[in-house]
Amino acid sequence: MNSIDQYFTTKREEHLEELKQFLSIPSISSLSEHKEDMKTAAAFLGDAMKKVGLENITINETGGHPAVTADWLHAEGKPTILVYGHYDVQPVDPLNLWDSEPFKPEIRDNILYARGSSDDKGQVFMHIKVIEALMQLKGELPVNVKFLIEGEEEIGSKNLPAFVEEHKDYLAADLVLISDTGLYAPGKPAVCYALRGLTGVQIDIRGAKGDLHSGLYGGGVQNPIHALADILTSFHNEHGTITVDGFYDNVVPLTDEERSAFRALNFDEEGIKEEIGVKELFGEKGYTYLEHTWARPTLEVNGVFGGFSGEGIKTVLPAEAGAKITCRLVPNQDPEEIVEKLRAHIAAHKPTGVEITVTDFDKGKPFITPMNHPLIQAAGRSYEKIYNTPTAYIRGGGSIPIVAAFDEILGTPVILMGFGLSSENFHAPNEHFHLENYDKGLRVISDYYYEVAAVDKDAL
């Protein structure tokens, strides 16, 4: 890999100037006034892909913002990698909290500041430059490669599942490679092999036809807030276990190997308490904090509304109350089934004197590629060669719905191989990307292509 290292060293400043051009495009997918900027960013990607030697570059219409595809498919008998990422970014408000303009990239102390630098333009750009380096040095790639870079990740990838379904034959691959996650900690690389899914409901409770005077009617009419409180407290027992019938039925237990890998991380529970400002942690009995947040399902009340909350007191018995609830789901839990179990639980615990409406939200399935999968282990080896430290094998507590869609529609292992840091302010003012990880990431990805090439295709 010495020639690769030399190539990236020689080309570093040139590449960073190109990345700055990419970051200068205000590709904010959520704001209609940036619709043309989205097209400009997609076109920039297409041009960049063509320059590095990718073929069949297409700016695809999706019903929303364009998706850019490209490929290089001349490594006969070798695996095919589908590289996924996104070129859209979050809005920049509040602008006054930025130390430099969000779309005028600046490098300070080897850190690149700009909206999209870490999430996800910087990491997408790295994959394109890896193709450039290998093509310039070898004239070919060790594996077959396809790219799918979308423009709607920050608004939920609403058009992408249909696009993937429609183009699943073209997008077929042996793995999907995504760099839109981060390291476990500075200097500590991580392969994320699982993500939780997501589902949720809103509970609306209706009592009387209007607010009532609590002196005239209190004690004789059901209070919707009291009814809501009864339902909410029925969801858990005192040990944090979810009491919805059948909620845990399909949960796949952690393996001994996984629990050992989590313990090996020596997670600092005292540190997380200090970071978030609590005196003690709380979670389902029998599990560690990492297991709670990575590998166990949850049911959380995200918001409660109803009654009078202004200054002073208003002696009212409210007519309505409600709550928003979301559940993080783990592998083998189905969002639709969980919603039905929630509905059944709410109906079974309905207090007298009120009517209840349950409305479900958008859903995303959980995802897992087994930790011992050869492509996961290959990613770990590539990280370790460059970072010179053991790779952490982690799960993610959050949800990326399109990852589960890749898993379901393409039936393809997904490898989450990111280079950001949780402290890099993605989605916030002063987003930045540590160029130490940009530099190492280029070399890790390059090595991973060769690691994948060495994996027996028949074993995938």
Short mmCIF file of C-alpha atoms in Angstrom, two decimals:
data_model
loop_
_atom_site.label_atom_id
_atom_site.label_comp_id
_atom_site.label_asym_id
_atom_site.label_seq_id
_atom_site.Cartn_x
_atom_site.Cartn_y
_atom_site.Cartn_z
CA MET A 1 0.00 0.00 0.00
CA ASN A 2 3.06 2.28 -0.07
CA SER A 3 2.19 3.56 -3.54
CA ILE A 4 -1.36 4.33 -2.38
CA ASP A 5 -0.02 6.20 0.62
CA GLN A 6 2.35 8.20 -1.57
CA TYR A 7 -0.43 9.00 -4.06
CA PHE A 8 -2.74 10.39 -1.41
CA THR A 9 0.10 12.36 0.17
CA THR A 10 1.08 13.90 -3.17
CA LYS A 11 -2.49 14.71 -4.17
CA ARG A 12 -3.73 15.82 -0.74
CA GLU A 13 -3.94 19.58 -1.33
CA GLU A 14 -5.45 19.15 -4.78
CA HIS A 15 -8.07 16.76 -3.44
CA LEU A 16 -8.95 19.03 -0.53
CA GLU A 17 -9.52 21.93 -2.92
CA GLU A 18 -11.92 19.74 -4.89
CA LEU A 19 -13.70 18.76 -1.69
CA LYS A 20 -14.05 22.43 -0.79
CA GLN A 21 -15.78 23.03 -4.14
CA PHE A 22 -18.23 20.23 -3.36
CA LEU A 23 -18.87 21.61 0.14
CA SER A 24 -19.46 25.10 -1.27
CA ILE A 25 -22.69 23.94 -2.91
CA PRO A 26 -25.60 24.61 -0.49
CA SER A 27 -27.38 21.31 -1.16
CA ILE A 28 -30.05 21.63 1.55
CA SER A 29 -32.69 19.08 0.60
CA SER A 30 -35.36 20.31 3.00
CA LEU A 31 -35.60 23.86 1.61
CA SER A 32 -37.31 24.37 -1.74
CA GLU A 33 -35.20 27.42 -2.55
CA HIS A 34 -32.19 25.10 -2.88
CA LYS A 35 -33.73 22.84 -5.51
CA GLU A 36 -31.28 24.07 -8.18
CA ASP A 37 -28.37 23.67 -5.76
CA MET A 38 -29.37 20.03 -5.37
CA LYS A 39 -29.09 19.60 -9.13
CA THR A 40 -25.74 21.38 -9.11
CA ALA A 41 -24.41 19.05 -6.41
CA ALA A 42 -25.63 15.97 -8.29
CA ALA A 43 -23.94 17.24 -11.46
CA PHE A 44 -20.71 17.89 -9.53
CA LEU A 45 -20.76 14.27 -8.35
CA GLY A 46 -21.37 13.00 -11.87
CA ASP A 47 -18.42 14.98 -13.21
CA ALA A 48 -16.18 13.83 -10.35
CA MET A 49 -17.13 10.20 -10.97
CA LYS A 50 -16.40 10.50 -14.68
CA LYS A 51 -12.97 12.03 -14.05
CA VAL A 52 -11.85 9.15 -11.83
CA GLY A 53 -12.81 6.46 -14.35
CA LEU A 54 -16.26 5.33 -13.26
CA GLU A 55 -18.67 4.43 -16.05
CA ASN A 56 -22.40 4.55 -16.84
CA ILE A 57 -22.84 7.72 -14.79
CA THR A 58 -26.50 8.65 -14.53
CA ILE A 59 -28.31 11.51 -12.80
CA ASN A 60 -31.57 9.73 -11.99
CA GLU A 61 -34.88 11.47 -11.39
CA THR A 62 -36.64 10.10 -8.30
CA GLY A 63 -39.76 12.19 -7.80
CA GLY A 64 -37.66 14.35 -5.49
CA HIS A 65 -33.99 15.23 -5.64
CA PRO A 66 -31.76 13.29 -8.05
CA ALA A 67 -29.87 10.11 -7.20
CA VAL A 68 -26.47 9.64 -8.86
CA THR A 69 -25.40 6.18 -10.00
CA ALA A 70 -22.19 4.93 -11.60
CA ASP A 71 -20.20 1.71 -11.87
CA TRP A 72 -17.02 -0.08 -12.87
CA LEU A 73 -17.65 -3.77 -13.52
CA HIS A 74 -14.54 -5.30 -15.07
CA ALA A 75 -13.15 -7.40 -12.17
CA GLU A 76 -14.35 -10.76 -13.45
CA GLY A 77 -15.19 -13.27 -10.73
CA LYS A 78 -14.64 -10.75 -7.94
CA PRO A 79 -17.25 -9.42 -5.49
CA THR A 80 -19.25 -6.29 -6.21
CA ILE A 81 -19.40 -3.39 -3.74
CA LEU A 82 -22.33 -0.97 -3.81
CA VAL A 83 -21.17 2.32 -2.26
CA TYR A 84 -24.06 4.32 -0.80
CA GLY A 85 -23.98 7.87 0.55
CA HIS A 86 -25.78 11.18 0.30
CA TYR A 87 -24.93 14.65 -0.97
CA ASP A 88 -27.72 16.56 0.75
CA VAL A 89 -27.07 18.45 3.98
CA GLN A 90 -28.97 19.90 6.90
CA PRO A 91 -30.02 23.57 7.11
CA VAL A 92 -27.48 25.86 8.75
CA ASP A 93 -29.60 27.80 11.24
CA PRO A 94 -28.79 29.46 13.56
CA LEU A 95 -26.24 31.13 11.32
CA ASN A 96 -24.92 33.44 14.03
CA LEU A 97 -23.45 30.46 15.91
CA TRP A 98 -21.07 29.57 13.07
CA ASP A 99 -17.47 30.73 13.45
CA SER A 100 -17.07 30.69 9.65
CA GLU A 101 -19.55 30.63 6.81
CA PRO A 102 -21.08 27.15 6.44
CA PHE A 103 -20.64 27.03 2.65
CA LYS A 104 -17.20 28.66 2.54
CA PRO A 105 -15.04 25.77 3.78
CA GLU A 106 -12.07 26.56 6.00
CA ILE A 107 -9.29 24.39 7.38
CA ARG A 108 -8.13 25.31 10.87
CA ASP A 109 -5.72 23.14 12.88
CA ASN A 110 -6.12 20.26 10.40
CA ILE A 111 -9.90 20.34 10.81
CA LEU A 112 -12.19 21.09 7.86
CA TYR A 113 -15.16 23.30 8.78
CA ALA A 114 -18.23 23.36 6.52
CA ARG A 115 -21.79 22.05 6.40
CA GLY A 116 -21.57 18.50 5.05
CA SER A 117 -17.89 18.06 5.81
CA SER A 118 -18.55 15.07 8.07
CA ASP A 119 -22.16 14.25 7.15
CA ASP A 120 -21.82 13.06 4.43
CA LYS A 121 -20.10 14.86 1.58
CA GLY A 122 -16.62 14.47 3.02
CA GLN A 123 -17.02 10.75 3.47
CA VAL A 124 -18.62 10.26 0.02
CA PHE A 125 -15.76 12.21 -1.55
CA MET A 126 -13.25 9.82 0.02
CA HIS A 127 -14.75 6.87 -1.86
CA ILE A 128 -14.49 8.70 -5.18
CA LYS A 129 -10.84 9.55 -4.53
CA VAL A 130 -10.07 5.93 -3.66
CA ILE A 131 -11.34 4.98 -7.13
CA GLU A 132 -9.10 7.66 -8.62
CA ALA A 133 -6.02 6.42 -6.80
CA LEU A 134 -6.51 2.77 -7.71
CA MET A 135 -7.25 3.55 -11.35
CA GLN A 136 -4.24 5.86 -11.64
CA LEU A 137 -1.88 3.41 -9.98
CA LYS A 138 -3.21 0.07 -11.22
CA GLY A 139 -5.37 0.90 -14.21
CA GLU A 140 -8.13 -1.24 -12.71
CA LEU A 141 -9.96 -2.01 -9.49
CA PRO A 142 -9.57 -5.21 -7.45
CA VAL A 143 -13.38 -5.52 -7.16
CA ASN A 144 -16.46 -4.44 -9.06
CA VAL A 145 -17.94 -1.20 -7.80
CA LYS A 146 -21.32 0.52 -8.06
CA PHE A 147 -22.25 3.90 -6.59
CA LEU A 148 -25.62 5.15 -5.39
CA ILE A 149 -25.44 8.65 -3.93
CA GLU A 150 -28.83 10.18 -3.07
CA GLY A 151 -30.06 13.66 -2.29
CA GLU A 152 -32.79 13.03 0.28
CA GLU A 153 -31.19 11.28 3.26
CA GLU A 154 -31.65 14.30 5.49
CA ILE A 155 -35.39 14.30 4.76
CA GLY A 156 -35.92 10.58 5.31
CA SER A 157 -34.91 9.08 1.93
CA LYS A 158 -38.60 9.11 1.06
CA ASN A 159 -38.12 8.30 -2.64
CA LEU A 160 -35.15 5.95 -2.36
CA PRO A 161 -36.82 2.65 -1.37
CA ALA A 162 -38.98 2.80 -4.50
CA PHE A 163 -35.91 3.67 -6.56
CA VAL A 164 -33.98 0.72 -5.12
CA GLU A 165 -36.93 -1.61 -5.75
CA GLU A 166 -37.25 -0.41 -9.33
CA HIS A 167 -33.49 -0.76 -9.98
CA LYS A 168 -32.72 -3.75 -7.78
CA ASP A 169 -31.24 -5.77 -10.65
CA TYR A 170 -28.83 -2.98 -11.51
CA LEU A 171 -27.98 -2.34 -7.84
CA ALA A 172 -27.41 -6.02 -7.02
CA ALA A 173 -24.12 -6.46 -5.17
CA ASP A 174 -22.31 -8.63 -2.66
CA LEU A 175 -22.26 -5.88 -0.07
CA VAL A 176 -23.44 -2.32 0.50
CA LEU A 177 -20.64 -0.13 1.87
CA ILE A 178 -21.66 3.03 3.75
CA SER A 179 -19.45 5.70 5.28
CA ASP A 180 -22.00 7.80 7.13
CA THR A 181 -21.18 6.73 10.67
CA GLY A 182 -18.23 7.35 12.95
CA LEU A 183 -15.38 5.99 14.96
CA TYR A 184 -16.05 4.64 18.44
CA ALA A 185 -13.76 7.34 19.85
CA PRO A 186 -10.82 9.43 18.61
CA GLY A 187 -8.19 7.00 17.36
CA LYS A 188 -10.49 4.02 17.95
CA PRO A 189 -12.06 2.69 14.72
CA ALA A 190 -15.37 0.86 14.73
CA VAL A 191 -17.42 -1.30 12.43
CA CYS A 192 -21.12 -0.79 13.12
CA TYR A 193 -22.88 -4.05 12.27
CA ALA A 194 -26.43 -3.37 13.50
CA LEU A 195 -28.92 -0.53 13.85
CA ARG A 196 -32.18 -0.34 15.70
CA GLY A 197 -35.43 0.18 13.86
CA LEU A 198 -38.11 2.70 14.72
CA THR A 199 -41.86 2.91 15.07
CA GLY A 200 -44.24 5.02 17.10
CA VAL A 201 -47.75 6.15 17.81
CA GLN A 202 -49.64 9.19 19.02
CA ILE A 203 -52.28 8.63 21.68
CA ASP A 204 -55.15 11.12 21.71
CA ILE A 205 -57.62 10.93 24.60
CA ARG A 206 -60.97 12.69 24.58
CA GLY A 207 -63.26 13.16 27.54
CA ALA A 208 -66.04 15.75 27.70
CA LYS A 209 -67.02 17.87 24.71
CA GLY A 210 -65.15 20.81 26.19
CA ASP A 211 -63.03 21.85 29.19
CA LEU A 212 -64.99 21.67 32.45
CA HIS A 213 -64.91 23.66 35.69
CA SER A 214 -63.11 21.43 38.17
CA GLY A 215 -65.26 22.64 41.04
CA LEU A 216 -68.51 21.80 39.31
CA TYR A 217 -67.48 18.56 37.64
CA GLY A 218 -64.26 17.38 39.30
CA GLY A 219 -64.57 13.93 40.86
CA GLY A 220 -67.62 13.05 38.77
CA VAL A 221 -66.09 13.01 35.28
CA GLN A 222 -62.96 11.22 34.04
CA ASN A 223 -59.97 13.50 33.59
CA PRO A 224 -58.19 12.70 30.28
CA ILE A 225 -54.80 13.55 31.78
CA HIS A 226 -55.38 11.06 34.59
CA ALA A 227 -56.44 8.47 32.00
CA LEU A 228 -53.33 9.20 29.95
CA ALA A 229 -51.09 8.89 33.01
CA ASP A 230 -52.58 5.49 33.79
CA ILE A 231 -51.84 4.27 30.27
CA LEU A 232 -48.30 5.64 30.21
CA THR A 233 -47.37 4.08 33.54
CA SER A 234 -48.73 0.74 32.33
CA PHE A 235 -46.04 0.48 29.65
CA HIS A 236 -43.17 -0.39 32.06
CA ASN A 237 -42.65 -2.08 35.38
CA GLU A 238 -40.41 -0.76 38.14
CA HIS A 239 -37.35 -2.49 36.61
CA GLY A 240 -37.67 -0.76 33.24
CA THR A 241 -39.06 -3.82 31.48
CA ILE A 242 -41.69 -3.10 28.84
CA THR A 243 -44.98 -4.75 29.84
CA VAL A 244 -46.71 -4.70 26.45
CA ASP A 245 -47.81 -8.27 25.81
CA GLY A 246 -45.56 -9.96 23.25
CA PHE A 247 -43.24 -6.98 22.86
CA TYR A 248 -40.08 -9.08 23.33
CA ASP A 249 -41.31 -12.21 21.51
CA ASN A 250 -39.05 -11.92 18.47
CA VAL A 251 -36.03 -10.22 20.04
CA VAL A 252 -32.80 -12.03 19.15
CA PRO A 253 -30.61 -12.30 22.28
CA LEU A 254 -27.07 -11.03 22.22
CA THR A 255 -24.47 -13.73 21.64
CA ASP A 256 -21.73 -14.35 24.20
CA GLU A 257 -19.28 -13.07 21.58
CA GLU A 258 -21.16 -9.80 21.28
CA ARG A 259 -21.44 -9.25 25.00
CA SER A 260 -17.71 -9.93 25.35
CA ALA A 261 -16.99 -7.41 22.58
CA PHE A 262 -19.08 -4.79 24.36
CA ARG A 263 -17.33 -5.43 27.69
CA ALA A 264 -13.94 -5.12 25.98
CA LEU A 265 -14.75 -1.51 25.15
CA ASN A 266 -14.56 -0.62 28.87
CA PHE A 267 -17.34 1.91 28.46
CA ASP A 268 -17.15 4.74 30.98
CA GLU A 269 -20.59 4.88 32.62
CA GLU A 270 -19.44 7.58 35.03
CA GLY A 271 -18.33 9.64 32.08
CA ILE A 272 -21.69 9.40 30.32
CA LYS A 273 -23.47 10.47 33.51
CA GLU A 274 -21.28 13.55 33.70
CA GLU A 275 -21.70 14.26 29.98
CA ILE A 276 -25.50 14.25 30.05
CA GLY A 277 -25.88 15.66 33.55
CA VAL A 278 -27.56 12.88 35.53
CA LYS A 279 -26.60 11.30 38.85
CA GLU A 280 -27.58 7.77 37.93
CA LEU A 281 -28.48 5.72 34.88
CA PHE A 282 -31.64 3.67 34.49
CA GLY A 283 -32.57 0.85 32.17
CA GLU A 284 -33.97 -2.63 31.76
CA LYS A 285 -32.74 -4.86 34.57
CA GLY A 286 -29.97 -7.32 33.68
CA TYR A 287 -28.26 -5.33 30.94
CA THR A 288 -25.40 -2.84 30.68
CA TYR A 289 -25.73 0.70 29.36
CA LEU A 290 -24.29 -0.27 25.96
CA GLU A 291 -26.68 -3.20 25.76
CA HIS A 292 -29.57 -0.92 26.71
CA THR A 293 -28.74 1.62 24.01
CA TRP A 294 -27.46 -0.66 21.22
CA ALA A 295 -29.17 -4.01 21.46
CA ARG A 296 -32.40 -3.82 23.48
CA PRO A 297 -35.73 -2.41 22.31
CA THR A 298 -37.25 0.65 23.94
CA LEU A 299 -40.57 2.36 24.45
CA GLU A 300 -40.15 6.05 25.19
CA VAL A 301 -42.67 8.81 25.83
CA ASN A 302 -41.39 11.71 23.72
CA GLY A 303 -44.02 14.28 24.58
CA VAL A 304 -47.18 14.81 26.63
CA PHE A 305 -49.81 17.47 26.04
CA GLY A 306 -53.13 18.54 27.53
CA GLY A 307 -54.71 20.93 29.99
CA PHE A 308 -53.49 24.29 31.22
CA SER A 309 -49.77 25.00 31.45
CA GLY A 310 -49.63 28.80 31.55
CA GLU A 311 -48.57 31.01 34.42
CA GLY A 312 -50.59 30.66 37.57
CA ILE A 313 -53.45 28.21 37.95
CA LYS A 314 -56.60 27.49 36.01
CA THR A 315 -59.08 25.20 37.74
CA VAL A 316 -60.03 23.26 34.65
CA LEU A 317 -60.76 19.64 33.92
CA PRO A 318 -59.36 19.32 30.36
CA ALA A 319 -61.33 17.76 27.56
CA GLU A 320 -58.28 16.35 25.78
CA ALA A 321 -54.83 14.96 26.47
CA GLY A 322 -52.28 13.07 24.44
CA ALA A 323 -48.78 11.69 24.12
CA LYS A 324 -46.27 10.81 21.43
CA ILE A 325 -44.45 7.50 21.83
CA THR A 326 -41.60 5.95 19.86
CA CYS A 327 -40.03 2.51 20.07
CA ARG A 328 -36.51 1.61 19.02
CA LEU A 329 -36.58 -1.94 17.70
CA VAL A 330 -33.93 -4.63 17.43
CA PRO A 331 -33.40 -7.41 14.86
CA ASN A 332 -36.43 -9.62 14.16
CA GLN A 333 -38.91 -7.11 15.57
CA ASP A 334 -41.37 -5.94 12.94
CA PRO A 335 -42.62 -2.32 13.20
CA GLU A 336 -46.12 -3.17 12.02
CA GLU A 337 -46.46 -5.96 14.58
CA ILE A 338 -45.21 -3.72 17.37
CA VAL A 339 -47.79 -1.05 16.51
CA GLU A 340 -50.56 -3.64 16.70
CA LYS A 341 -49.27 -4.81 20.09
CA LEU A 342 -49.28 -1.19 21.29
CA ARG A 343 -52.85 -0.75 20.09
CA ALA A 344 -53.92 -3.90 21.89
CA HIS A 345 -52.17 -2.81 25.11
CA ILE A 346 -53.75 0.64 25.02
CA ALA A 347 -57.21 -0.85 24.39
CA ALA A 348 -56.75 -3.32 27.25
CA HIS A 349 -55.74 -0.49 29.64
CA LYS A 350 -58.35 2.05 28.52
CA PRO A 351 -59.84 3.81 31.57
CA THR A 352 -63.57 4.39 31.70
CA GLY A 353 -65.09 7.68 30.63
CA VAL A 354 -62.80 8.53 27.70
CA GLU A 355 -62.38 7.74 24.01
CA ILE A 356 -58.94 6.96 22.62
CA THR A 357 -57.50 7.36 19.11
CA VAL A 358 -54.13 5.79 18.23
CA THR A 359 -52.30 7.07 15.14
CA ASP A 360 -49.11 5.41 13.93
CA PHE A 361 -46.02 7.17 12.53
CA ASP A 362 -43.47 6.29 9.85
CA LYS A 363 -41.66 3.04 10.44
CA GLY A 364 -38.16 1.69 9.85
CA LYS A 365 -37.03 -1.88 10.31
CA PRO A 366 -33.97 -2.86 12.35
CA PHE A 367 -30.90 -4.21 10.60
CA ILE A 368 -28.02 -6.54 11.43
CA THR A 369 -25.11 -8.11 9.60
CA PRO A 370 -23.71 -10.78 11.97
CA MET A 371 -20.56 -9.63 13.73
CA ASN A 372 -18.64 -12.70 12.54
CA HIS A 373 -19.56 -12.16 8.87
CA PRO A 374 -16.37 -12.33 6.74
CA LEU A 375 -16.99 -8.86 5.27
CA ILE A 376 -17.40 -7.35 8.75
CA GLN A 377 -14.18 -8.97 9.91
CA ALA A 378 -12.42 -7.82 6.74
CA ALA A 379 -13.43 -4.25 7.51
CA GLY A 380 -11.99 -4.63 11.00
CA ARG A 381 -8.67 -5.80 9.59
CA SER A 382 -8.43 -2.80 7.25
CA TYR A 383 -9.08 -0.37 10.10
CA GLU A 384 -6.49 -2.05 12.29
CA LYS A 385 -3.75 -1.87 9.63
CA ILE A 386 -4.12 1.91 9.31
CA TYR A 387 -5.11 2.93 12.84
CA ASN A 388 -2.77 0.41 14.47
CA THR A 389 -5.29 -0.42 17.17
CA PRO A 390 -7.97 -3.12 17.56
CA THR A 391 -11.27 -2.39 15.86
CA ALA A 392 -14.40 -2.03 17.98
CA TYR A 393 -17.43 -3.99 16.81
CA ILE A 394 -20.45 -1.97 17.79
CA ARG A 395 -24.17 -1.61 17.24
CA GLY A 396 -25.86 1.71 16.64
CA GLY A 397 -28.72 2.81 18.84
CA GLY A 398 -30.23 5.01 16.17
CA SER A 399 -32.01 4.20 12.93
CA ILE A 400 -31.13 4.65 9.25
CA PRO A 401 -34.27 3.35 7.51
CA ILE A 402 -32.62 3.00 4.09
CA VAL A 403 -30.10 0.53 5.56
CA ALA A 404 -32.92 -1.85 6.45
CA ALA A 405 -34.37 -1.27 2.97
CA PHE A 406 -31.09 -2.33 1.37
CA ASP A 407 -31.08 -5.42 3.56
CA GLU A 408 -34.70 -6.25 2.71
CA ILE A 409 -34.87 -5.31 -0.99
CA LEU A 410 -31.38 -6.33 -2.12
CA GLY A 411 -30.78 -9.10 0.41
CA THR A 412 -27.25 -7.76 0.76
CA PRO A 413 -24.98 -7.43 3.81
CA VAL A 414 -24.48 -3.80 4.80
CA ILE A 415 -21.11 -2.64 6.14
CA LEU A 416 -21.16 0.64 8.07
CA MET A 417 -17.58 1.87 7.89
CA GLY A 418 -17.47 5.50 8.94
CA PHE A 419 -14.75 8.00 9.82
CA GLY A 420 -16.56 10.81 11.60
CA LEU A 421 -16.61 11.63 15.29
CA SER A 422 -19.69 12.21 17.42
CA SER A 423 -18.26 15.57 18.45
CA GLU A 424 -18.13 16.96 14.91
CA ASN A 425 -21.39 18.95 15.11
CA PHE A 426 -23.15 17.35 12.17
CA HIS A 427 -26.67 18.85 12.06
CA ALA A 428 -25.38 21.75 14.22
CA PRO A 429 -23.39 24.96 13.72
CA ASN A 430 -19.65 24.60 13.08
CA GLU A 431 -19.85 21.13 11.54
CA HIS A 432 -16.34 19.86 10.93
CA PHE A 433 -14.29 16.84 9.88
CA HIS A 434 -10.95 15.92 11.41
CA LEU A 435 -8.58 15.56 8.47
CA GLU A 436 -6.55 12.99 10.37
CA ASN A 437 -9.49 10.64 9.86
CA TYR A 438 -10.00 11.83 6.29
CA ASP A 439 -6.38 10.88 5.55
CA LYS A 440 -6.59 7.53 7.31
CA GLY A 441 -10.01 6.82 5.85
CA LEU A 442 -8.69 7.03 2.28
CA ARG A 443 -6.15 4.37 3.12
CA VAL A 444 -8.60 2.18 5.05
CA ILE A 445 -11.10 2.15 2.18
CA SER A 446 -8.37 1.37 -0.33
CA ASP A 447 -7.18 -1.54 1.76
CA TYR A 448 -10.74 -2.78 2.25
CA TYR A 449 -11.23 -3.13 -1.51
CA TYR A 450 -8.33 -5.59 -1.53
CA GLU A 451 -9.61 -7.35 1.58
CA VAL A 452 -12.99 -7.83 -0.13
CA ALA A 453 -11.28 -9.06 -3.29
CA ALA A 454 -9.57 -11.75 -1.22
CA VAL A 455 -12.83 -13.05 0.27
CA ASP A 456 -14.15 -16.18 -1.41
CA LYS A 457 -17.15 -14.95 -3.40
CA ASP A 458 -18.89 -18.30 -2.95
CA ALA A 459 -18.75 -17.84 0.83
CA LEU A 460 -20.77 -14.60 0.73
#
